[in-house]
């Protein structure tokens, strides 16, 4: 029975051709030349599979140098597009500061379907960035994060803010978050978009944004009081029908999908020798033509009917009884109008109240 011998990658071609090797590997059934060819093939396969691991999802960027971008965040949170429970005061609809991080595949700022980190929870609930920035700085020590940027908040639901980004080939992914104010733990953002394709940087990227629930607070409405989710849930996208509850501020059962509540535009800039001020922390009120979305129809919502009242007067001679309901949500943008709020019916004997 032939012996099984495992050779290391350090075996050289001269050794394989030596008489000693041929004598060592000879057998009554196999020739030295055949064994040499077989081992050469095996060694090549070993060297191939022992090579370095390639990045997942095609994230490897082979661009020769960095790229400069301008990132513009635009809020579309208007009472026309999102009329239900639109926050008008204490506080009115607005956006927090934007947090943007360039990184590689070994770092995630946030991820849909995963649990929110302590930093994401703190930012999504109260807008505090300390834990998020701390985690990014620790990852930068491992060269998993390239740069971190912040912009000023936007004091209205509609508006723009911008910042300059310098992307490096080793950290060509971009993630960002902006908190919705007021909200329990809702935010918009992007997760690990790649601004590099092979050896080239992308010229422009535009993305419409939808709201996300961080899964750490169970409030249904913009102004819900603090109600921690226990146990904590994963980050999920908020849609027109999920959460499937009429009390939810984004519940629009007539819509297949929500209109974009915000968007980002990332545009590559030509690098010049002239130094110019960064656009970080700038609010741009007139530099971009605002997008116009069709108004979202909001149907009237009313309470259930009250119980029937008692009749005053003779039941057999035209007495009537009444019941009422009240408006929970007034219609907007050509939504279904409110129905009658009061109803009357003829009295029946068991509902009569005799006068004393």
Tab-separated table of C-alpha atoms in Angstrom, residues 2 16 21 34 55-56 119 133 141 146 158 193 220 243-244 253 264 317 328:
chain	number	residue	atom	x	y	z
A	2	UNK	CA	1.555	3.381	-0.999
A	16	UNK	CA	11.547	17.512	-6.829
A	21	UNK	CA	13.428	12.399	-4.298
A	34	UNK	CA	4.390	10.967	-12.824
A	55	UNK	CA	-12.547	41.792	0.585
A	56	UNK	CA	-16.197	40.796	0.650
A	119	UNK	CA	-23.758	54.960	20.485
A	133	UNK	CA	-17.548	59.266	17.894
A	141	UNK	CA	-6.684	53.240	15.569
A	146	UNK	CA	-10.695	56.952	7.717
A	158	UNK	CA	-37.145	71.321	4.986
A	193	UNK	CA	-22.226	52.835	0.407
A	220	UNK	CA	-45.562	55.373	18.252
A	243	UNK	CA	-45.674	49.478	12.331
A	244	UNK	CA	-49.196	48.424	11.443
A	253	UNK	CA	-52.536	52.747	4.611
A	264	UNK	CA	-28.313	63.021	0.067
A	317	UNK	CA	-95.096	59.812	20.052
A	328	UNK	CA	-59.331	62.064	16.086
